mmCIF file of C-alpha atoms and ligand atoms in Angstrom:
data_model
loop_
_atom_site.group_PDB
_atom_site.id
_atom_site.type_symbol
_atom_site.label_atom_id
_atom_site.label_comp_id
_atom_site.label_asym_id
_atom_site.label_seq_id
_atom_site.Cartn_x
_atom_site.Cartn_y
_atom_site.Cartn_z
ATOM 1 C CA UNK G 25 0.000 0.000 0.000
ATOM 2 C CA UNK G 26 1.198 3.527 -0.721
ATOM 3 C CA UNK G 27 2.526 5.626 2.147
ATOM 4 C CA UNK G 28 0.507 8.718 3.114
ATOM 5 C CA UNK G 29 3.615 10.862 3.333
ATOM 6 C CA UNK G 30 7.123 9.965 2.353
ATOM 7 C CA UNK G 31 9.776 12.431 3.484
ATOM 8 C CA UNK G 32 13.048 12.345 1.654
ATOM 9 C CA UNK G 33 15.900 13.613 3.818
ATOM 10 C CA UNK G 34 16.409 13.838 7.566
ATOM 11 C CA UNK G 35 17.801 17.289 8.310
ATOM 12 C CA UNK G 36 15.834 19.910 10.282
ATOM 13 C CA UNK G 37 13.279 20.319 7.455
ATOM 14 C CA UNK G 38 12.574 16.615 6.984
ATOM 15 C CA UNK G 39 12.416 15.783 10.673
ATOM 16 C CA UNK G 40 10.173 18.738 11.481
ATOM 17 C CA UNK G 41 7.853 17.634 8.677
ATOM 18 C CA UNK G 42 7.942 14.160 10.250
ATOM 19 C CA UNK G 43 7.042 15.477 13.726
ATOM 20 C CA UNK G 44 4.043 17.361 12.355
ATOM 21 C CA UNK G 45 2.895 14.563 10.042
ATOM 22 C CA UNK G 46 3.247 11.954 12.768
ATOM 23 C CA UNK G 47 1.292 14.038 15.262
ATOM 24 C CA UNK G 48 -1.430 14.357 12.599
ATOM 25 C CA UNK G 49 -1.623 10.536 12.618
ATOM 26 C CA UNK G 50 -0.292 10.259 9.084
ATOM 27 C CA UNK G 51 2.309 7.642 9.951
ATOM 28 C CA UNK G 52 5.096 9.211 7.848
ATOM 29 C CA UNK G 53 8.076 7.365 6.473
ATOM 30 C CA UNK G 54 11.412 9.191 6.383
ATOM 31 C CA UNK G 55 13.862 7.886 3.851
ATOM 32 C CA UNK G 56 17.312 9.098 4.765
ATOM 33 C CA UNK G 57 20.360 9.166 2.606
ATOM 34 C CA UNK G 58 24.050 8.948 3.332
ATOM 35 C CA UNK G 59 24.325 12.049 5.512
ATOM 36 C CA UNK G 60 21.536 11.267 7.986
ATOM 37 C CA UNK G 61 20.731 14.363 10.036
ATOM 38 C CA UNK G 62 21.941 16.718 7.319
ATOM 39 C CA UNK G 63 24.435 19.550 7.453
ATOM 40 C CA UNK G 64 24.097 20.134 11.207
ATOM 41 C CA UNK G 65 25.827 16.847 11.834
ATOM 42 C CA UNK G 66 29.048 18.405 10.536
ATOM 43 C CA UNK G 67 28.914 21.538 12.675
ATOM 44 C CA UNK G 68 29.842 21.786 16.331
ATOM 45 C CA UNK G 69 27.969 24.136 18.688
ATOM 46 C CA UNK G 70 24.674 25.536 17.479
ATOM 47 C CA UNK G 71 24.129 28.744 19.396
ATOM 48 C CA UNK G 72 21.364 30.382 17.398
ATOM 49 C CA UNK G 73 18.665 27.720 17.506
ATOM 50 C CA UNK G 74 15.967 29.202 19.742
ATOM 51 C CA UNK G 75 15.185 27.276 22.883
ATOM 52 C CA UNK G 76 18.769 26.391 23.733
ATOM 53 C CA UNK G 77 20.127 29.370 25.685
ATOM 54 C CA UNK G 78 23.378 27.553 26.375
ATOM 55 C CA UNK G 79 23.713 26.231 22.827
ATOM 56 C CA UNK G 80 23.668 22.631 21.720
ATOM 57 C CA UNK G 81 25.956 20.471 19.609
ATOM 58 C CA UNK G 82 24.671 20.022 16.041
ATOM 59 C CA UNK G 83 24.621 16.201 16.118
ATOM 60 C CA UNK G 84 22.855 16.235 19.504
ATOM 61 C CA UNK G 85 20.204 18.637 18.219
ATOM 62 C CA UNK G 86 19.525 16.358 15.268
ATOM 63 C CA UNK G 87 19.375 13.290 17.521
ATOM 64 C CA UNK G 88 16.714 15.097 19.584
ATOM 65 C CA UNK G 89 14.737 16.049 16.442
ATOM 66 C CA UNK G 90 14.797 12.389 15.528
ATOM 67 C CA UNK G 91 13.668 11.161 18.948
ATOM 68 C CA UNK G 92 10.798 13.633 18.844
ATOM 69 C CA UNK G 93 9.759 12.362 15.399
ATOM 70 C CA UNK G 94 9.999 8.740 16.586
ATOM 71 C CA UNK G 95 7.968 9.477 19.700
ATOM 72 C CA UNK G 96 4.895 10.064 17.528
ATOM 73 C CA UNK G 97 5.461 7.031 15.334
ATOM 74 C CA UNK G 98 7.648 8.218 12.459
ATOM 75 C CA UNK G 99 9.254 5.283 10.664
ATOM 76 C CA UNK G 100 12.734 5.490 9.145
ATOM 77 C CA UNK G 101 14.247 3.707 6.189
ATOM 78 C CA UNK G 102 17.774 3.987 4.899
ATOM 79 C CA UNK G 103 17.993 4.075 1.171
ATOM 80 C CA UNK G 104 19.832 5.825 -1.547
ATOM 81 C CA UNK G 105 17.003 6.787 -3.880
ATOM 82 C CA UNK G 106 18.319 6.497 -7.424
ATOM 83 C CA UNK G 107 15.251 7.341 -9.466
ATOM 84 C CA UNK G 108 11.756 8.707 -8.975
ATOM 85 C CA UNK G 109 8.547 8.507 -10.966
ATOM 86 C CA UNK G 110 6.371 11.522 -10.165
ATOM 87 C CA UNK G 111 4.240 11.244 -13.329
ATOM 88 C CA UNK G 112 1.098 10.343 -11.342
ATOM 89 C CA UNK G 113 0.206 9.345 -7.779
ATOM 90 C CA UNK G 114 1.050 7.135 -6.102
ATOM 91 C CA UNK G 115 4.564 8.511 -6.608
ATOM 92 C CA UNK G 116 7.339 5.958 -6.876
ATOM 93 C CA UNK G 117 10.866 6.173 -5.502
ATOM 94 C CA UNK G 118 13.369 3.511 -6.422
ATOM 95 C CA UNK G 119 16.489 2.494 -4.531
ATOM 96 C CA UNK G 120 18.711 -0.283 -5.801
ATOM 97 C CA UNK G 121 16.820 -2.836 -3.724
ATOM 98 C CA UNK G 122 13.308 -1.558 -3.193
ATOM 99 C CA UNK G 123 10.512 0.670 -4.437
ATOM 100 C CA UNK G 124 8.610 3.049 -2.194
ATOM 101 C CA UNK G 125 5.147 4.285 -3.130
ATOM 102 C CA UNK G 126 3.576 7.366 -1.617
ATOM 103 C CA UNK G 127 0.545 9.595 -2.082
ATOM 104 C CA UNK G 128 2.553 12.655 -1.100
ATOM 105 C CA UNK G 129 6.284 13.304 -1.053
ATOM 106 C CA UNK G 130 8.140 15.986 0.879
ATOM 107 C CA UNK G 131 11.541 16.655 -0.615
ATOM 108 C CA UNK G 132 13.995 17.842 2.016
ATOM 109 C CA UNK G 133 17.262 16.631 0.582
ATOM 110 C CA UNK G 134 19.064 19.842 1.544
ATOM 111 C CA UNK G 135 22.085 21.419 -0.032
ATOM 112 C CA UNK G 136 25.753 20.769 0.324
ATOM 113 C CA UNK G 137 28.481 23.349 0.607
ATOM 114 C CA UNK G 138 30.947 22.995 -2.170
ATOM 115 C CA UNK G 139 34.326 21.963 -0.849
ATOM 116 C CA UNK G 140 37.716 22.617 -2.379
ATOM 117 C CA UNK G 141 38.837 18.992 -2.187
ATOM 118 C CA UNK G 142 41.962 19.550 -0.059
ATOM 119 C CA UNK G 143 43.665 16.477 1.410
ATOM 120 C CA UNK G 144 42.893 17.521 5.029
ATOM 121 C CA UNK G 145 39.687 19.519 4.497
ATOM 122 C CA UNK G 146 37.216 16.889 5.724
ATOM 123 C CA UNK G 147 39.461 15.708 8.561
ATOM 124 C CA UNK G 148 39.604 19.225 10.023
ATOM 125 C CA UNK G 149 35.942 20.049 9.338
ATOM 126 C CA UNK G 150 34.497 21.439 12.596
ATOM 127 C CA UNK G 151 38.030 21.739 13.984
ATOM 128 C CA UNK G 152 38.808 25.030 12.306
ATOM 129 C CA UNK G 153 37.497 24.322 8.818
ATOM 130 C CA UNK G 154 33.966 25.627 8.410
ATOM 131 C CA UNK G 155 31.484 26.290 5.656
ATOM 132 C CA UNK G 156 29.252 28.548 7.743
ATOM 133 C CA UNK G 157 30.381 31.868 9.202
ATOM 134 C CA UNK G 158 27.005 32.455 10.888
ATOM 135 C CA UNK G 159 27.385 29.127 12.698
ATOM 136 C CA UNK G 160 31.047 29.176 13.637
ATOM 137 C CA UNK G 161 32.372 32.754 13.446
ATOM 138 C CA UNK G 162 31.904 33.290 17.136
ATOM 139 C CA UNK G 163 34.541 30.671 17.982
ATOM 140 C CA UNK G 164 37.281 32.738 16.338
ATOM 141 C CA UNK G 165 37.131 35.774 18.574
ATOM 142 C CA UNK G 166 40.506 37.545 18.519
ATOM 143 C CA UNK G 167 42.040 35.009 16.098
ATOM 144 C CA UNK G 168 43.380 35.242 12.556
ATOM 145 C CA UNK G 169 41.391 33.354 9.941
ATOM 146 C CA UNK G 170 41.141 32.873 6.187
ATOM 147 C CA UNK G 171 38.165 32.826 3.823
ATOM 148 C CA UNK G 172 38.339 31.149 0.418
ATOM 149 C CA UNK G 173 36.210 32.362 -2.486
ATOM 150 C CA UNK G 174 35.492 35.524 -4.427
ATOM 151 C CA UNK G 175 31.701 35.596 -4.702
ATOM 152 C CA UNK G 176 29.021 37.343 -2.657
ATOM 153 C CA UNK G 177 29.053 34.587 -0.040
ATOM 154 C CA UNK G 178 32.791 34.859 0.536
ATOM 155 C CA UNK G 179 32.623 38.661 0.777
ATOM 156 C CA UNK G 180 29.635 38.524 3.103
ATOM 157 C CA UNK G 181 31.315 35.930 5.307
ATOM 158 C CA UNK G 182 34.617 37.826 5.377
ATOM 159 C CA UNK G 183 32.882 41.018 6.463
ATOM 160 C CA UNK G 184 30.805 39.201 9.044
ATOM 161 C CA UNK G 185 33.864 37.426 10.434
ATOM 162 C CA UNK G 186 35.669 40.709 11.118
ATOM 163 C CA UNK G 187 33.242 41.108 14.038
ATOM 164 C CA UNK G 188 35.118 38.307 15.744
ATOM 165 C CA UNK G 189 38.481 37.714 14.138
ATOM 166 C CA UNK G 190 41.454 40.009 14.631
ATOM 167 C CA UNK G 191 42.321 39.646 10.944
ATOM 168 C CA UNK G 192 40.654 38.009 7.946
ATOM 169 C CA UNK G 193 42.634 37.009 4.872
ATOM 170 C CA UNK G 194 40.535 36.416 1.777
ATOM 171 C CA UNK G 195 42.083 34.007 -0.663
ATOM 172 C CA UNK G 196 40.804 34.167 -4.216
ATOM 173 C CA UNK G 197 42.033 32.294 -7.252
ATOM 174 C CA UNK G 198 41.659 35.195 -9.678
ATOM 175 C CA UNK G 199 42.534 38.879 -9.524
ATOM 176 C CA UNK G 200 39.016 40.234 -9.384
ATOM 177 C CA UNK G 201 35.976 39.337 -7.356
ATOM 178 C CA UNK G 202 32.921 37.660 -8.806
ATOM 179 C CA UNK G 203 30.910 39.354 -6.062
ATOM 180 C CA UNK G 204 28.643 42.342 -6.694
ATOM 181 C CA UNK G 205 30.397 45.696 -6.553
ATOM 182 C CA UNK G 206 28.772 46.728 -3.305
ATOM 183 C CA UNK G 207 29.885 43.558 -1.524
ATOM 184 C CA UNK G 208 33.367 43.739 -3.018
ATOM 185 C CA UNK G 209 33.723 47.393 -1.990
ATOM 186 C CA UNK G 210 32.783 46.562 1.570
ATOM 187 C CA UNK G 211 35.574 44.010 1.679
ATOM 188 C CA UNK G 212 38.142 46.300 0.087
ATOM 189 C CA UNK G 213 37.285 49.118 2.515
ATOM 190 C CA UNK G 214 37.391 46.910 5.588
ATOM 191 C CA UNK G 215 40.725 47.513 7.348
ATOM 192 C CA UNK G 216 40.594 44.091 8.997
ATOM 193 C CA UNK G 217 40.484 42.240 5.655
ATOM 194 C CA UNK G 218 43.490 41.541 3.474
ATOM 195 C CA UNK G 219 42.973 39.969 0.035
ATOM 196 C CA UNK G 220 45.417 37.538 -1.541
ATOM 197 C CA UNK G 221 44.654 37.527 -5.277
ATOM 198 C CA UNK G 222 45.616 34.793 -7.741
ATOM 199 C CA UNK G 223 46.119 32.420 -4.896
ATOM 200 C CA UNK G 224 44.963 28.853 -4.383
ATOM 201 C CA UNK G 225 44.733 26.979 -1.101
ATOM 202 C CA UNK G 226 46.656 23.743 -1.529
ATOM 203 C CA UNK G 227 45.961 22.262 1.893
ATOM 204 C CA UNK G 228 44.865 23.043 5.412
ATOM 205 C CA UNK G 229 47.370 22.330 8.159
ATOM 206 C CA UNK G 230 46.988 21.148 11.743
ATOM 207 C CA UNK G 231 46.896 17.980 13.804
ATOM 208 C CA UNK G 232 43.811 18.376 16.007
ATOM 209 C CA UNK G 233 42.908 21.959 15.091
ATOM 210 C CA UNK G 234 43.696 24.186 12.149
ATOM 211 C CA UNK G 235 47.020 25.975 12.506
ATOM 212 C CA UNK G 236 47.483 27.282 8.985
ATOM 213 C CA UNK G 237 47.024 26.900 5.247
ATOM 214 C CA UNK G 238 49.376 26.015 2.453
ATOM 215 C CA UNK G 239 49.118 28.449 -0.459
ATOM 216 C CA UNK G 240 50.258 28.707 -4.039
ATOM 217 C CA UNK G 241 50.477 31.884 -6.044
ATOM 218 C CA UNK G 242 48.910 30.951 -9.372
ATOM 219 C CA UNK G 243 50.845 33.589 -11.315
ATOM 220 C CA UNK G 244 54.339 32.946 -9.995
ATOM 221 C CA UNK G 245 53.922 29.369 -8.748
ATOM 222 C CA UNK G 246 55.418 30.439 -5.424
ATOM 223 C CA UNK G 247 54.414 28.319 -2.437
ATOM 224 C CA UNK G 248 53.856 29.759 1.039
ATOM 225 C CA UNK G 249 52.163 29.112 4.342
ATOM 226 C CA UNK G 250 49.839 31.348 6.301
ATOM 227 C CA UNK G 251 49.204 30.864 10.018
ATOM 228 C CA UNK G 252 45.475 30.952 10.716
ATOM 229 C CA UNK G 253 43.202 29.311 13.271
ATOM 230 C CA UNK G 254 40.318 28.890 10.870
ATOM 231 C CA UNK G 255 39.544 28.350 7.205
ATOM 232 C CA UNK G 256 36.098 29.328 5.956
ATOM 233 C CA UNK G 257 35.255 27.758 2.625
ATOM 234 C CA UNK G 258 32.743 29.959 0.796
ATOM 235 C CA UNK G 259 32.830 28.746 -2.769
ATOM 236 C CA UNK G 260 29.084 28.205 -3.179
ATOM 237 C CA UNK G 261 26.456 25.612 -2.334
ATOM 238 C CA UNK G 262 24.763 23.030 -4.475
ATOM 239 C CA UNK G 263 21.219 21.841 -3.810
ATOM 240 C CA UNK G 264 20.826 18.079 -3.709
ATOM 241 C CA UNK G 265 18.402 17.903 -6.597
ATOM 242 C CA UNK G 266 20.118 15.819 -9.269
ATOM 243 C CA UNK G 267 17.495 13.144 -8.764
ATOM 244 C CA UNK G 268 14.699 15.500 -9.807
ATOM 245 C CA UNK G 269 16.342 17.169 -12.789
ATOM 246 C CA UNK G 270 13.856 17.600 -15.614
ATOM 247 C CA UNK G 271 11.003 16.353 -13.412
ATOM 248 C CA UNK G 272 10.368 19.291 -11.083
ATOM 249 C CA UNK G 273 10.541 23.002 -11.733
ATOM 250 C CA UNK G 274 13.866 24.402 -10.523
ATOM 251 C CA UNK G 275 15.705 27.707 -10.803
ATOM 252 C CA UNK G 276 18.930 28.116 -12.779
ATOM 253 C CA UNK G 277 21.043 26.998 -9.840
ATOM 254 C CA UNK G 278 18.988 23.820 -9.380
ATOM 255 C CA UNK G 279 16.965 24.884 -6.327
ATOM 256 C CA UNK G 280 13.387 23.580 -6.361
ATOM 257 C CA UNK G 281 10.855 26.357 -6.891
ATOM 258 C CA UNK G 282 8.100 26.435 -4.260
ATOM 259 C CA UNK G 283 4.978 28.552 -4.354
ATOM 260 C CA UNK G 284 2.138 29.115 -1.883
ATOM 261 C CA UNK G 285 4.100 27.619 0.959
ATOM 262 C CA UNK G 286 5.882 24.420 0.085
ATOM 263 C CA UNK G 287 4.102 23.453 -3.155
ATOM 264 C CA UNK G 288 6.171 22.425 -6.153
ATOM 265 C CA UNK G 289 4.733 22.356 -9.677
ATOM 266 C CA UNK G 290 3.620 18.744 -9.084
ATOM 267 C CA UNK G 291 0.466 18.485 -6.944
ATOM 268 C CA UNK G 292 1.233 16.226 -4.001
ATOM 269 C CA UNK G 293 4.983 16.872 -4.092
ATOM 270 C CA UNK G 294 6.265 19.451 -1.614
ATOM 271 C CA UNK G 295 9.722 20.807 -0.857
ATOM 272 C CA UNK G 296 11.185 22.185 2.355
ATOM 273 C CA UNK G 297 14.500 23.423 3.689
ATOM 274 C CA UNK G 298 17.699 24.240 1.856
ATOM 275 C CA UNK G 299 16.708 22.290 -1.245
ATOM 276 C CA UNK G 300 14.375 25.211 -2.066
ATOM 277 C CA UNK G 301 16.132 28.057 -0.225
ATOM 278 C CA UNK G 302 19.428 29.584 -1.227
ATOM 279 C CA UNK G 303 18.846 32.765 0.739
ATOM 280 C CA UNK G 304 18.455 31.975 4.441
ATOM 281 C CA UNK G 305 19.845 28.442 4.800
ATOM 282 C CA UNK G 306 19.383 28.276 8.570
ATOM 283 C CA UNK G 307 18.259 25.292 10.657
ATOM 284 C CA UNK G 308 15.375 27.311 12.053
ATOM 285 C CA UNK G 309 14.108 28.386 8.620
ATOM 286 C CA UNK G 310 14.477 24.812 7.342
ATOM 287 C CA UNK G 311 12.461 23.551 10.316
ATOM 288 C CA UNK G 312 9.816 26.226 9.649
ATOM 289 C CA UNK G 313 9.390 25.195 6.019
ATOM 290 C CA UNK G 314 9.317 21.518 7.087
ATOM 291 C CA UNK G 315 6.347 22.331 9.290
ATOM 292 C CA UNK G 316 4.677 24.109 6.360
ATOM 293 C CA UNK G 317 5.240 21.122 4.074
ATOM 294 C CA UNK G 318 3.641 18.687 6.532
ATOM 295 C CA UNK G 319 0.591 20.920 6.884
ATOM 296 C CA UNK G 320 0.391 21.391 3.094
ATOM 297 C CA UNK G 321 0.657 17.616 2.546
ATOM 298 C CA UNK G 322 -2.005 16.925 5.173
ATOM 299 C CA UNK G 323 -4.417 19.366 3.505
ATOM 300 C CA UNK G 324 -3.668 17.905 0.089
ATOM 301 C CA UNK G 325 -4.467 14.397 1.349
ATOM 302 C CA UNK G 326 -7.696 15.645 2.914
ATOM 303 C CA UNK G 327 -8.811 17.494 -0.201
ATOM 304 C CA UNK G 328 -7.920 14.749 -2.640
ATOM 305 C CA UNK G 329 -9.417 12.014 -0.405
ATOM 306 C CA UNK G 330 -6.354 9.831 -0.871
HETATM 307 P P1 NAP R 665 29.408 32.086 -6.482
HETATM 308 O O1 NAP R 665 28.861 33.404 -6.866
HETATM 309 O O2 NAP R 665 29.271 30.943 -7.410
HETATM 310 O O3 NAP R 665 30.954 32.312 -6.147
HETATM 311 C C1 NAP R 665 31.774 31.253 -5.823
HETATM 312 C C2 NAP R 665 33.186 31.787 -5.673
HETATM 313 O O4 NAP R 665 34.014 30.715 -5.262
HETATM 314 C C3 NAP R 665 33.781 32.353 -6.964
HETATM 315 O O5 NAP R 665 34.542 33.486 -6.687
HETATM 316 C C4 NAP R 665 34.653 31.208 -7.459
HETATM 317 O O6 NAP R 665 35.806 31.639 -8.143
HETATM 318 C C5 NAP R 665 35.097 30.568 -6.177
HETATM 319 N N1 NAP R 665 35.337 29.136 -6.363
HETATM 320 C C6 NAP R 665 34.512 28.207 -6.896
HETATM 321 N N2 NAP R 665 35.069 26.987 -6.852
HETATM 322 C C7 NAP R 665 36.288 27.162 -6.302
HETATM 323 C C8 NAP R 665 37.344 26.281 -5.982
HETATM 324 N N3 NAP R 665 37.271 24.972 -6.223
HETATM 325 N N4 NAP R 665 38.478 26.798 -5.405
HETATM 326 C C9 NAP R 665 38.567 28.119 -5.140
HETATM 327 N N5 NAP R 665 37.595 29.013 -5.406
HETATM 328 C C10 NAP R 665 36.468 28.537 -5.981
HETATM 329 O O7 NAP R 665 28.777 31.543 -5.087
HETATM 330 P P2 NAP R 665 28.264 32.367 -3.833
HETATM 331 O O8 NAP R 665 29.206 33.435 -3.471
HETATM 332 O O9 NAP R 665 27.896 31.331 -2.802
HETATM 333 O O10 NAP R 665 26.922 33.007 -4.340
HETATM 334 C C11 NAP R 665 25.851 32.204 -4.864
HETATM 335 C C12 NAP R 665 24.677 33.091 -5.255
HETATM 336 O O11 NAP R 665 24.083 33.650 -4.085
HETATM 337 C C13 NAP R 665 25.114 34.271 -6.125
HETATM 338 O O12 NAP R 665 24.096 34.500 -7.068
HETATM 339 C C14 NAP R 665 25.218 35.406 -5.159
HETATM 340 O O13 NAP R 665 25.016 36.660 -5.752
HETATM 341 C C15 NAP R 665 24.109 35.064 -4.158
HETATM 342 N N6 NAP R 665 24.426 35.630 -2.829
HETATM 343 C C16 NAP R 665 24.021 36.888 -2.558
HETATM 344 C C17 NAP R 665 24.328 37.470 -1.357
HETATM 345 C C18 NAP R 665 23.873 38.847 -1.080
HETATM 346 O O14 NAP R 665 23.550 39.539 -1.982
HETATM 347 N N7 NAP R 665 23.864 39.286 0.156
HETATM 348 C C19 NAP R 665 25.059 36.770 -0.402
HETATM 349 C C20 NAP R 665 25.481 35.490 -0.700
HETATM 350 C C21 NAP R 665 25.152 34.930 -1.929
HETATM 351 P P3 NAP R 665 35.714 32.323 -9.598
HETATM 352 O O15 NAP R 665 35.230 33.705 -9.341
HETATM 353 O O16 NAP R 665 37.106 32.251 -10.093
HETATM 354 O O17 NAP R 665 34.750 31.475 -10.366
#
């Protein structure tokens, strides 16, 4: 029999949708992929999620979301969905081994920060390497840090990080920013930011915590090292939407387009969280849209008598 609600992804959006759907007696099934719990599982302290005045560790917060979803009867399945058929309900989702069928689907597959691909980047993630200045900037009070990238995100993060860091070095591979003029000007006028142009980061250094970065000047080939306590990678995000390419309406960058709450262009298919939001990208906004998606799916089921 087809599921009432199948939720794809188990970050803050998916698990909030699960809590709401389960409490509405809809017996939701969450299908989680490789990174169960989503992006918060790779951050350390979360200090801006309301309700936790002392902060909470990202993985712990996600474990609590999950317990709360389970408490009301959410079921979980692990499966790497390889293909979907959304041509008509019940919708079908295929993993290598099994096929799920559902009357409504909430897509909350999130987005992933693009990484440079340095040998020690993943090992030092959360130990000085970060992809989120809003999340981690606070931990670098009075320290010297580096930001990689030359777009709006990198400029925004560099400016934001000067609130905490004693010095921010921006490292960009070309000799002009991709960022809008206003953002670039803010960086260039900020006395706490120094820009290294035509420079690539070759690796991040440190045993337990970041102690520096290895650099290469792309014009001269000269190698150097820079002592920093943190490396913020701000080279863009990619929504996890490959699976839905050509099937669901997306914007140029591949984010799912939602209208009237969480509705996609396919009736019965909803989207929540970072997979449809390249602007806010916060756990709290993802959770909020997850709640909306569960309510939208519940109303859809009621109105279509499925
Ligand atoms: P982006 O505009 O795609 O810029 C990515 C930057 O990272 C580029 O400078 C790029 O270098 C660099 N980069 C990419 N891959 C790299 C690699 N492997 N190694 C080193 N550098 C690499 O991404 P974004 O800054 O995240 O912005 C995404 C969108 O959101 C944009 O449309 C932006 O305008 C918007 N946004 C707006 C605001 C705002 O207005 N407040 C804030 C944030 C984002 P190249 O320049 O050489 O390609």
